[in-house]
CSV table of C-alpha atoms and ligand atoms in Angstrom, one decimal:
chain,number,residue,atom,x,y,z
O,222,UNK,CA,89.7,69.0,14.7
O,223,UNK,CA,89.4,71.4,12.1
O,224,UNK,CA,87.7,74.1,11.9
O,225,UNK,CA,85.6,73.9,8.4
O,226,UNK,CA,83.1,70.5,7.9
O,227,UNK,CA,81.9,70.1,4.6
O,228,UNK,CA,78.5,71.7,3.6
O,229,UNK,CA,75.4,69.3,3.3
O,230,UNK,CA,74.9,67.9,-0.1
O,231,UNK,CA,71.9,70.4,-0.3
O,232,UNK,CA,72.0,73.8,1.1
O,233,UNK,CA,68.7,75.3,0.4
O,234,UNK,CA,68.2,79.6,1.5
O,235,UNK,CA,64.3,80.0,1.0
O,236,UNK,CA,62.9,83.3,0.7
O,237,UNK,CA,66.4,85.1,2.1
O,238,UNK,CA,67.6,89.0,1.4
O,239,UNK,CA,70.9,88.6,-1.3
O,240,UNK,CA,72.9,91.5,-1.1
O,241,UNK,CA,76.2,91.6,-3.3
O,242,UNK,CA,77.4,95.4,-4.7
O,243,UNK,CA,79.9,93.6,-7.3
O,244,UNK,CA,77.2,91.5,-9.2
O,245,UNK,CA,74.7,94.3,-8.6
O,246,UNK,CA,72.4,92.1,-6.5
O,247,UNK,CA,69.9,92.9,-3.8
O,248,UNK,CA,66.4,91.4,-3.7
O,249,UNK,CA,65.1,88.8,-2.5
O,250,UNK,CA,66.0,85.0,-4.1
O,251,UNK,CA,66.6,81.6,-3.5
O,252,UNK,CA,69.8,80.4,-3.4
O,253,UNK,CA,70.8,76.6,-4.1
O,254,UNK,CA,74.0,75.1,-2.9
O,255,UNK,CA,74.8,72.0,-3.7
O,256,UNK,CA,77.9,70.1,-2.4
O,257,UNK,CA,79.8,73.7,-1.5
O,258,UNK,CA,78.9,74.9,-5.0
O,259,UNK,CA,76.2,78.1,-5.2
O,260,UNK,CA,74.4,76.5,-8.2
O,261,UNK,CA,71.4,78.8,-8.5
O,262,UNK,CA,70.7,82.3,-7.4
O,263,UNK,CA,66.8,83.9,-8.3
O,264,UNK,CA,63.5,83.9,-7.1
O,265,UNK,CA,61.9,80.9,-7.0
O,266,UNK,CA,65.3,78.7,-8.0
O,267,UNK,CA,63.8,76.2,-4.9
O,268,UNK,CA,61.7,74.0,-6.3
O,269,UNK,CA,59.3,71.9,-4.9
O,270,UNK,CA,61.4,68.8,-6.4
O,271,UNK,CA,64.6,70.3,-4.9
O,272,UNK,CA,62.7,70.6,-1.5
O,273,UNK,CA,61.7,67.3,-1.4
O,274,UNK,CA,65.2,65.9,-1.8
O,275,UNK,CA,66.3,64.2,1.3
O,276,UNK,CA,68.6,65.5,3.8
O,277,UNK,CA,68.5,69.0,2.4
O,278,UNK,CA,68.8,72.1,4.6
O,279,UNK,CA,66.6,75.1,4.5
O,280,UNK,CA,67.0,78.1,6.4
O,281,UNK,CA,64.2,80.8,5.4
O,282,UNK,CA,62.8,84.1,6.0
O,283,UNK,CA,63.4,87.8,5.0
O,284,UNK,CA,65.1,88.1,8.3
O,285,UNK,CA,68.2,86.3,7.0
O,286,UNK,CA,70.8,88.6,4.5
O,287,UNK,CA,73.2,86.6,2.4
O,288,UNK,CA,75.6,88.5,1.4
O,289,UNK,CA,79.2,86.9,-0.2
O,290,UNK,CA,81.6,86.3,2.8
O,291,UNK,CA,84.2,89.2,4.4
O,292,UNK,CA,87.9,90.0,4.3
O,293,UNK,CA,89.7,91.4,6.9
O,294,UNK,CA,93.1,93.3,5.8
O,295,UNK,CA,94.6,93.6,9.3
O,296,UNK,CA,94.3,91.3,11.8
O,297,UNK,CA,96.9,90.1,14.5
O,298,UNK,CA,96.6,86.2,15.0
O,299,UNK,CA,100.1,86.8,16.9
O,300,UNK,CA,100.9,83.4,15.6
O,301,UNK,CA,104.1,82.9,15.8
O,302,UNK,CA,105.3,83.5,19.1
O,303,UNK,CA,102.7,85.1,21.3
O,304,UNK,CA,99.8,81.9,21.5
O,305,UNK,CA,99.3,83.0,24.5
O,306,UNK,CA,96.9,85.6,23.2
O,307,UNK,CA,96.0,84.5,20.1
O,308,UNK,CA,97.1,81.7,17.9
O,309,UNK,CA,96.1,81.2,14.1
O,310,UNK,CA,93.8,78.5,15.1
O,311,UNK,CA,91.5,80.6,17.5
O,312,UNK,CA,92.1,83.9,15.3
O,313,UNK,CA,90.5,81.9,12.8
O,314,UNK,CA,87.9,80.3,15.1
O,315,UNK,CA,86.8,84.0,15.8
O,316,UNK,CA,87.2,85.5,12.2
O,317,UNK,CA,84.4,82.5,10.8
O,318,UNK,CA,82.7,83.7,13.8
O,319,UNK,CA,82.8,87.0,12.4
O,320,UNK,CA,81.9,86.1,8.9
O,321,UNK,CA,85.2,86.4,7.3
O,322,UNK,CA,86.5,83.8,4.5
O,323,UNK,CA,89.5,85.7,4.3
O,324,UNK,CA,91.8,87.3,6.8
O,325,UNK,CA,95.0,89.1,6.0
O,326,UNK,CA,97.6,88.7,8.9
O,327,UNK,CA,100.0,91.6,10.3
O,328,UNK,CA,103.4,90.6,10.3
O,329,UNK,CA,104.6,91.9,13.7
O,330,UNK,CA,104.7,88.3,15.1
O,331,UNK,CA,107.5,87.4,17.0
O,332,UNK,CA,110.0,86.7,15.2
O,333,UNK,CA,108.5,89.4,12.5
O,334,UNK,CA,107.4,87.5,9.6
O,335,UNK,CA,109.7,89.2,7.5
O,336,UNK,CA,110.9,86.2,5.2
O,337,UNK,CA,109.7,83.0,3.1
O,338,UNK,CA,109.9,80.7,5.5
O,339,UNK,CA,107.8,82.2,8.4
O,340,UNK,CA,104.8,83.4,5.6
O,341,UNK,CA,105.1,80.0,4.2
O,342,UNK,CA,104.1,78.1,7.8
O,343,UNK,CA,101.6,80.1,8.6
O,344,UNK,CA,100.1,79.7,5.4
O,345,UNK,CA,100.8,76.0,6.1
O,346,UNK,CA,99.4,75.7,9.2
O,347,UNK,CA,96.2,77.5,8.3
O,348,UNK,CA,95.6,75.3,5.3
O,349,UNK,CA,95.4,72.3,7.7
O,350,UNK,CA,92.2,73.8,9.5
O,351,UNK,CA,90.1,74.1,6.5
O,352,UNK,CA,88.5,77.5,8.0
O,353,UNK,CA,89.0,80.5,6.6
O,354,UNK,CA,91.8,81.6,4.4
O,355,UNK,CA,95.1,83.3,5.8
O,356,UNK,CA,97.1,85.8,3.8
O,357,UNK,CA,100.1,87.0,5.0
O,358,UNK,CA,101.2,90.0,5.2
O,359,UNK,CA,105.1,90.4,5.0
O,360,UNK,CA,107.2,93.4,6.7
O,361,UNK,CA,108.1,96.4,5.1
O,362,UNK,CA,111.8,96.4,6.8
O,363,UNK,CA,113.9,93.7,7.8
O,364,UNK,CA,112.8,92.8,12.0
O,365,UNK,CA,110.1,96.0,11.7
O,366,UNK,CA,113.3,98.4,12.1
O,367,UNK,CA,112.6,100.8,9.9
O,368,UNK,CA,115.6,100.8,7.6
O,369,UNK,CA,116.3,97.5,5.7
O,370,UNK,CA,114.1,96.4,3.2
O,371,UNK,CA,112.9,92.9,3.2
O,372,UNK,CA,113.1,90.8,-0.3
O,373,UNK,CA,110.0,91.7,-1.5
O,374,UNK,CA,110.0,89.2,-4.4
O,375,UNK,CA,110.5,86.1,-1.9
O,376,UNK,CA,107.4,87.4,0.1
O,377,UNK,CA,105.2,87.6,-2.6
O,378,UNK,CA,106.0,84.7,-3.8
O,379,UNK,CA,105.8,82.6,-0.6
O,380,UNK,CA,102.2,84.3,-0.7
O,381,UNK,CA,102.5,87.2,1.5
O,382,UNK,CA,99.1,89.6,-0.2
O,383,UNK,CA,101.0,93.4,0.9
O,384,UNK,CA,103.9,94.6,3.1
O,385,UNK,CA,103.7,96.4,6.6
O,386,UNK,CA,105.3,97.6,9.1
O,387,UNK,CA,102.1,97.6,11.2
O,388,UNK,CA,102.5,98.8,14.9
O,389,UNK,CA,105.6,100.9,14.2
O,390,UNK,CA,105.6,103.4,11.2
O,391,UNK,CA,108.1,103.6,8.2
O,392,UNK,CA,109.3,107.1,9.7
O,393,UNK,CA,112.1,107.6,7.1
O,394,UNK,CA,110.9,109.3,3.7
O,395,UNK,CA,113.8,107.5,2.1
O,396,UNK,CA,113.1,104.4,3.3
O,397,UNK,CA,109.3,104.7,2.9
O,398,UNK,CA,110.2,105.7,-1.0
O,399,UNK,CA,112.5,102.5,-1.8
O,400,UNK,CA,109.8,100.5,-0.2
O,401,UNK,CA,106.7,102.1,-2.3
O,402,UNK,CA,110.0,101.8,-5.7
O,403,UNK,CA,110.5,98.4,-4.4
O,404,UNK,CA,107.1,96.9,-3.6
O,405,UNK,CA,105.9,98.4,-6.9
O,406,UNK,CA,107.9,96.3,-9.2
O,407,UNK,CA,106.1,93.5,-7.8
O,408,UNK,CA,102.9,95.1,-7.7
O,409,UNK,CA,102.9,95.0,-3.8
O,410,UNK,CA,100.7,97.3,-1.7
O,411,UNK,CA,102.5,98.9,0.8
O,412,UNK,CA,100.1,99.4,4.0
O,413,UNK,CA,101.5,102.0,6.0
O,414,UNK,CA,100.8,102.4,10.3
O,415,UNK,CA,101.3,106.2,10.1
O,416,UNK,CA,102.1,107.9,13.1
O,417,UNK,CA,104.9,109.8,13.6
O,418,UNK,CA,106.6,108.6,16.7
O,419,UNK,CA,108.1,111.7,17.5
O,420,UNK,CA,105.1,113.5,18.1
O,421,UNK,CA,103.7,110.1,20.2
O,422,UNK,CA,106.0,109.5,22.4
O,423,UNK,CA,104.6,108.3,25.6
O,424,UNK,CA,101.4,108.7,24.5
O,425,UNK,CA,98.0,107.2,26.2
O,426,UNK,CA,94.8,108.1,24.4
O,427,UNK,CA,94.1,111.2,21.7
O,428,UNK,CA,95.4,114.2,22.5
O,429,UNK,CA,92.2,117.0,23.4
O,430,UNK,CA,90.5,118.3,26.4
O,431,UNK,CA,89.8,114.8,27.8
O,432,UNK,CA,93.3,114.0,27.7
O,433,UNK,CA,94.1,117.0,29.8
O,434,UNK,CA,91.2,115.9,32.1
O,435,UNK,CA,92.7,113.0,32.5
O,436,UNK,CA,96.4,113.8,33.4
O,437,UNK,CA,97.3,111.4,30.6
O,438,UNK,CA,99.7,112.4,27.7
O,439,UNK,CA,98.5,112.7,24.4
O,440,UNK,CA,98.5,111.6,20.8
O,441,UNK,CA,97.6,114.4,18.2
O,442,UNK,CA,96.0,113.9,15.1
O,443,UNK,CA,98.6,115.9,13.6
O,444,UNK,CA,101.1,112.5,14.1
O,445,UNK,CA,99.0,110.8,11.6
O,446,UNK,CA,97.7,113.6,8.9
O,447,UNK,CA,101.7,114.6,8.8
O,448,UNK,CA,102.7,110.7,7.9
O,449,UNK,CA,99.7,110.3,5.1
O,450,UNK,CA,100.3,113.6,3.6
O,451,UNK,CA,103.9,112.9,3.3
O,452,UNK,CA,103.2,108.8,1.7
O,453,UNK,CA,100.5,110.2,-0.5
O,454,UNK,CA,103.5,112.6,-2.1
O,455,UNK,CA,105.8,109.8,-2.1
O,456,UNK,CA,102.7,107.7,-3.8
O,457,UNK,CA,102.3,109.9,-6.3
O,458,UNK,CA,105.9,110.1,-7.1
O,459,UNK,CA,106.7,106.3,-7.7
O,460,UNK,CA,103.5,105.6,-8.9
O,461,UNK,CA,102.9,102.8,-6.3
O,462,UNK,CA,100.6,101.5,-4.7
O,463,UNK,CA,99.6,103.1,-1.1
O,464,UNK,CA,97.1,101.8,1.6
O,465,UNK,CA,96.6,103.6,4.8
O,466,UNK,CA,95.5,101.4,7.7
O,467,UNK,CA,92.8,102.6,10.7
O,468,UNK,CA,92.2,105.8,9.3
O,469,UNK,CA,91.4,107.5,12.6
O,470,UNK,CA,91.6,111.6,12.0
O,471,UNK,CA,89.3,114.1,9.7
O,472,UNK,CA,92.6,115.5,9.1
O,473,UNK,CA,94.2,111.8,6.9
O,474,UNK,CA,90.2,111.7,5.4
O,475,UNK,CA,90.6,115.2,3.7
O,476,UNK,CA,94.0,114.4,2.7
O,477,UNK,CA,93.0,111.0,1.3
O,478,UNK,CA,90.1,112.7,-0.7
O,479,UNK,CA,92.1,115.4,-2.7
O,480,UNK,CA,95.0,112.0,-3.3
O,481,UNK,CA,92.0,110.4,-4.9
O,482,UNK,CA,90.3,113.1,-6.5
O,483,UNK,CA,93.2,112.8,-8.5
O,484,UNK,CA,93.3,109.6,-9.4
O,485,UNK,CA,96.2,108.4,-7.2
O,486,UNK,CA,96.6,104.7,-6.6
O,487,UNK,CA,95.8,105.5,-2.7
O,488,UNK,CA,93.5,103.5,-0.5
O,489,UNK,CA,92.3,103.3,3.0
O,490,UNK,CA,90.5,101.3,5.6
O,491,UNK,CA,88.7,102.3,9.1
O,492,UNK,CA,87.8,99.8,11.7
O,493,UNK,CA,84.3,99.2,13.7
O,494,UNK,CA,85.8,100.8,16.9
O,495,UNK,CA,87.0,104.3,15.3
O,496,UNK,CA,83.4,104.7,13.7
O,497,UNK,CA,81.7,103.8,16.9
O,498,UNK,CA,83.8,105.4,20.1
O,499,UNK,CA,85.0,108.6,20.6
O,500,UNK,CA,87.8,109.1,23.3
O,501,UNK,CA,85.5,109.5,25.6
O,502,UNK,CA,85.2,105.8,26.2
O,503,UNK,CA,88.1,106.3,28.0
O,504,UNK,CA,86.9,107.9,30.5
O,505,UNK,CA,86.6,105.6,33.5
O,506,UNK,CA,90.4,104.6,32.3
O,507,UNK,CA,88.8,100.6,30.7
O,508,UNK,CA,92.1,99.7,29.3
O,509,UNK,CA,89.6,98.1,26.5
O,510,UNK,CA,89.5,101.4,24.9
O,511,UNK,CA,93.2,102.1,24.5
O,512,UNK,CA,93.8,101.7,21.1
O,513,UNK,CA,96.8,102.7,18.6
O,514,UNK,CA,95.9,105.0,16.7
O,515,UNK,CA,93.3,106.3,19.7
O,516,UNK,CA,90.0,106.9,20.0
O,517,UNK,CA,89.4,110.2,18.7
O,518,UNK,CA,86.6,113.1,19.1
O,519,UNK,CA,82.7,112.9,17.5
O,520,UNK,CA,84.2,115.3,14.4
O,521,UNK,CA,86.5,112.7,13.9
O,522,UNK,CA,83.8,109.9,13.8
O,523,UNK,CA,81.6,111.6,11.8
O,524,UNK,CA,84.5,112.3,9.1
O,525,UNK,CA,85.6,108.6,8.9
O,526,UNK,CA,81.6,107.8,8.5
O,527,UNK,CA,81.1,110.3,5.6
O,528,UNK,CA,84.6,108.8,4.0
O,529,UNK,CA,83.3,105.6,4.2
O,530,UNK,CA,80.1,106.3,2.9
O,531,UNK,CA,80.9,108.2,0.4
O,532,UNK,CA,84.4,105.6,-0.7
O,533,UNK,CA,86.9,107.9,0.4
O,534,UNK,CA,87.9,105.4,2.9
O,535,UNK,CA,87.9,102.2,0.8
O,536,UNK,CA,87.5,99.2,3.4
O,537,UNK,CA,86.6,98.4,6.9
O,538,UNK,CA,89.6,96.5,8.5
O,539,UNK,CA,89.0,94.8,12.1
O,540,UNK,CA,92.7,95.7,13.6
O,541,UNK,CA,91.6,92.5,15.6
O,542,UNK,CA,94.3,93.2,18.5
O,543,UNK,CA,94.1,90.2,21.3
O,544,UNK,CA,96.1,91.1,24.5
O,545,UNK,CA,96.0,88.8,27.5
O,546,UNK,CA,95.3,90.0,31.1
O,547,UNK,CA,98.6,90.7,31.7
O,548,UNK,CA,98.7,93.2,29.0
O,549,UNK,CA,95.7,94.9,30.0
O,550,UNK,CA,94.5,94.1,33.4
O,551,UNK,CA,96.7,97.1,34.6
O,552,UNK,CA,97.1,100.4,35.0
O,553,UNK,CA,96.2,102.5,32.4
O,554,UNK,CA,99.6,103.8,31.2
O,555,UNK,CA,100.8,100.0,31.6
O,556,UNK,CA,98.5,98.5,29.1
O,557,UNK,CA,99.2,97.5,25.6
O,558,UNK,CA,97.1,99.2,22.8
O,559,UNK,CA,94.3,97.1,20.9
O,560,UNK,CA,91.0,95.2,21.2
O,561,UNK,CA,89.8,92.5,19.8
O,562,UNK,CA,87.4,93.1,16.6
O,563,UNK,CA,87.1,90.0,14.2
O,564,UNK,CA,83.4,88.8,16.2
O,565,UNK,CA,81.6,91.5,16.3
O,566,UNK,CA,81.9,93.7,13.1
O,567,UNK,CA,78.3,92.6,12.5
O,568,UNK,CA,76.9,93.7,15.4
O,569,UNK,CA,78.8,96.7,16.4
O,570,UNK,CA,78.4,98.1,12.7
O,571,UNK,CA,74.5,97.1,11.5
O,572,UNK,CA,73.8,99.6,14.4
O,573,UNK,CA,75.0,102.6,12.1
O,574,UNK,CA,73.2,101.0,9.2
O,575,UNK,CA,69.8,100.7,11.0
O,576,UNK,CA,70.0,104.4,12.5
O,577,UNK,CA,70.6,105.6,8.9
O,578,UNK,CA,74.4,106.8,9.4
O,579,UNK,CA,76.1,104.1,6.5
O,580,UNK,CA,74.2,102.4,3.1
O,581,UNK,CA,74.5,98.6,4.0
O,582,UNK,CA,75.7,98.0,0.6
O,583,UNK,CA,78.2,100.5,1.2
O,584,UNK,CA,79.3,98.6,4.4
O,585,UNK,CA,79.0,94.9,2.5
O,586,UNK,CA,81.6,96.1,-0.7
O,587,UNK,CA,83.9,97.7,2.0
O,588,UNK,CA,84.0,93.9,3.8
O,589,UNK,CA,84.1,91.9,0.6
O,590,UNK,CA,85.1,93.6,-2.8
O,591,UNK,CA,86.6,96.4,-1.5
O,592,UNK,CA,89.5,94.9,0.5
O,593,UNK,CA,89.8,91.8,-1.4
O,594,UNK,CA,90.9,94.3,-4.6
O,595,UNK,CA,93.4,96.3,-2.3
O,596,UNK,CA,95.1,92.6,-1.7
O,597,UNK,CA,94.8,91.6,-4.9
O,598,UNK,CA,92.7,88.1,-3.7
O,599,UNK,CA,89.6,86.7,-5.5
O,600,UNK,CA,86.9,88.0,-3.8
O,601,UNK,CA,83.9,86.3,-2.4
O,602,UNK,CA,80.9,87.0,-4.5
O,603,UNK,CA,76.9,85.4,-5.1
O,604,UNK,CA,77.0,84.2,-8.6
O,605,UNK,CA,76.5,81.0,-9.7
O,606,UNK,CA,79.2,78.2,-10.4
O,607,UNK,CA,80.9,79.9,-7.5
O,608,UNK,CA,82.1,77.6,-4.4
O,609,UNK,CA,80.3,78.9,-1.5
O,610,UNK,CA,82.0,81.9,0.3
O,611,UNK,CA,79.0,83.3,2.4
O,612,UNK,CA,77.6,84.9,5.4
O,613,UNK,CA,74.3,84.7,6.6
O,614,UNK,CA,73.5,87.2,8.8
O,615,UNK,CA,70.0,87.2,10.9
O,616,UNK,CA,69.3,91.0,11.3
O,617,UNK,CA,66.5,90.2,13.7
O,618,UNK,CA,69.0,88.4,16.6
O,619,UNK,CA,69.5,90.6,19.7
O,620,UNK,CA,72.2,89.1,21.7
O,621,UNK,CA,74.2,90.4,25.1
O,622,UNK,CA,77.9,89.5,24.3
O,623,UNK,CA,79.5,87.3,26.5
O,624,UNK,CA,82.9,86.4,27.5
O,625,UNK,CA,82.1,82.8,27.3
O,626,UNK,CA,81.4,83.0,23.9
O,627,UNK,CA,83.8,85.0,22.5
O,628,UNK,CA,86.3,82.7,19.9
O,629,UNK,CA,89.9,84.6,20.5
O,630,UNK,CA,91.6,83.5,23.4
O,631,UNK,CA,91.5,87.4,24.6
O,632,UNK,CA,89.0,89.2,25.7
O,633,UNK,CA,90.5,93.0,25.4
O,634,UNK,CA,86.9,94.3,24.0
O,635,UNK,CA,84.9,97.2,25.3
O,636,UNK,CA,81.5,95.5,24.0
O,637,UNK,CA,81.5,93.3,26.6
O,638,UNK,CA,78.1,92.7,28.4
O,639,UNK,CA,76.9,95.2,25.4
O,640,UNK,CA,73.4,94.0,23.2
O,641,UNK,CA,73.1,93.9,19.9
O,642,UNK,CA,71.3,93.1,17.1
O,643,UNK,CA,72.0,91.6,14.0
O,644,UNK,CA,74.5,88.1,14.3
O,645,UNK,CA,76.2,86.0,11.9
O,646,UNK,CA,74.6,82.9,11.4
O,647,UNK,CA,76.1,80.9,9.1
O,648,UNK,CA,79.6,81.6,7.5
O,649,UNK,CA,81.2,79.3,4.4
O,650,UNK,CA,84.4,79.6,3.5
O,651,UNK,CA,85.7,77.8,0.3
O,652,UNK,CA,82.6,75.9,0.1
O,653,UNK,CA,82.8,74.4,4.0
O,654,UNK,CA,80.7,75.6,6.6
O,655,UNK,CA,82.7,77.5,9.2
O,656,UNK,CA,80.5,78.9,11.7
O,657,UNK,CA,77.2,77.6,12.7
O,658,UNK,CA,74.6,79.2,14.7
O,659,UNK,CA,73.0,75.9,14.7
O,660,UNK,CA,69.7,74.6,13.2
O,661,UNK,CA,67.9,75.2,10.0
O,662,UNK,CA,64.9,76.5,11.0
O,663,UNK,CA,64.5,79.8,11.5
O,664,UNK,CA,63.0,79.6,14.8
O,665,UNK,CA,66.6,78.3,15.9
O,666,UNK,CA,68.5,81.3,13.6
X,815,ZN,ZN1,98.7,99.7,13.2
């Protein structure tokens, strides 16, 4: 079965909040769709005629946002060779779920997608589903090693959208600078994991006074602020372009301000968990929480929500992470780092939103505009003549998140059994409908 169905042949939203930064919209409007297509955005585009027409959907009320679909930069669909937690199928169940039209996949699959061939069959195997769209991301070095560089020109080409070494960080300063040389002849972002292993070794959760608490070793900011300052140097040198991934410490935020205050071709992205938790969520040792790079302290958190407001910090990027039980029903020190992310970006971030702490347009052009410019993709947008790729979110919905409902075959998230309010009701992705709340009234929304 696939995952996208075609759209009605009239898709009417009646009296809905539009909110799109890159067309400069936000009121509310009408918006037609017809056969996939957004045909007519305004108020009062429904007419009575278009009303009448049989078999058309409406779904109404100021409750309901439309706002164009998102794109996540970093997600791990661990497709191939790890199913067992994810495969591209459910990653892309949950990121339709989630809203997304677009997801970017990490290359640390196993075998590393590090050539044509693999970026071209996962590519292939996504097309088939008709859900959202997958972008690869190819490896920075040859197996994720560190010191070969992969042929950049063949990955592009098979479609890969950036390069990464994601999970392990380009440690060498000569390799990082023939990768940033190499990637920029073929106008490649390089997206760098920046932690400097040397200073992490063994470690468990952010390095502070909970850490000592704890007995468990740390990870310093210090690991990440040294890797960023050094790339943004080496950015500036080659003239290439530079993307951070999970920005996680105040020191990489003022670091990342002064690169861009002068005008360097230097980006970022922050994900829901590191603008929501501090480390101590991991206090009663919830493997959920352990994350890499870690939860950090409220300074921290407030710094990554003042970069994001402000554009500092470009996009929000799920770092969707499944793990099975056997990666994380264990000890502490035992468990593999990540959670799960691509389901509830809604809900976990329209709580900062509604308590003032981030401008919802802000939020909206870091999930659609902002990230779809760093990977060079068309991004989703409301105008007219577009095919549909949408999100309609219902800001009114509280909902307890359940385990039974969750898309990804994994479960690794700390929001479990956590309400919330504000869901995604309706997602379309190259003019299908992808997820489906159900109904077209808004008493079922
Ligand atoms: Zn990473």
């Amino acid at each position: 079965m696939t995952l996208g169905t075609p759209a009605p042949p009239l898709l009417l939203l009646s009296g809905v909040r539009a909110l799109d930064p890159a067309s400069n919209l936000d009121g509310e409007v009408d918006v037609v769709i017809e056969h996939g297509v957004i045909s007519r955005i305004g108020p009062g585009a429904i007419t009575a005629e278009l009303r009448a027409v049989p078999g058309a959907r409406v779904l109404s009320g100021r409750h309901l946002l439309v706002t164009p679909a998102f794109v996540d930069l970093h997600a791990h669909l661990r497709e191939p060779g790890q199913e067992y937690k994810e495969d591209i199928r459910s990653g892309l169940s949950a990121a339709a779920k989630g809203g997304f039209a677009h997801v970017c996949a990490m290359p640390n699959t196993r075998p590393v997608n590090d050539t044509r061939s693999i970026t071209e069959a996962m590519i292939a195997k996504a097309r088939e589903l008709l859900g959202p769209t997958l972008h690869p991301i190819g490896a920075i070095t040859m197996g994720q090693k560190g010191s070969e560089l992969t042929e950049m020109a063949d990955l592009k080409d098979a479609g890969a959208v950036g390069v990464s070494d994601d999970g392990r960080c380009v440690t060498s300063s000569a390799v990082m600078r023939r990768a940033l040389e190499y990637a920029k002849t073929f106008d490649l972002t390089v997206i760098q994991h920046a932690e400097d292993h040397a200073l992490t070794e063994g470690a468990q959760m952010h390095e502070g006074a909970i850490s000592t608490r704890l007995g468990l070793r740390g990870w310093p900011r210090v690991a990440e602020d040294i890797i960023v300052a050094r790339d943004v140097l080496l950015a500036e040198a080659t003239g290439a372009r530079y993307h951070v991934a999970h920005v996680s410490s105040l020191g990489s935020v003022r670091i990342l301000r002064e690169a861009k205050s002068r005008g360097l071709r230097v980006t970022a992205e922050v994900t829901p968990h590191h603008l929501t938790l501090t480390d101590a969520a991991v206090i009663g040792y919830d493997t959920a929480c352990k994350v890499n790079p870690p939860l950090r302290e409220q300074a921290d958190v407030d710094a990554l929500r003042e970069a994001l407001a402000d554009g500092t910090i470009d996009a929000v990027a799920t770092d969707h992470a499944p793990h099975s039980t056997l990666e994380k029903d264990c000890e502490f020190a035992e468990a593999s780092p990540g959670m799960i992310g691509l389901e509830l970006v809604v809900p976990v971030l329209f709580g900062l939103v509604s308590s003032g702490k981030l401008p919802l347009a802000r939020l909206i052009d870091a999930l659609t505009r902002a990230p779809a410019r760093i990977a060079a993709i068309e991004s989703p947008a409301l105008r007219e003549g577009r095919r549909a790729e949408i999100c309609v979110i219902d800001t009114e919905r509280r909902f307890t998140v359940r385990r039974e409902e969750i898309r990804s075959k994994s479960l690794n998230t700390p929001f479990l059994g956590k309400t919330f309010t504000g869901a995604v009701a309706l997602t379309m992705a190259n003019g299908l409908i992808v997820h489906d709340m159900g109904g077209g009234s808004p008493e079922k929304l």
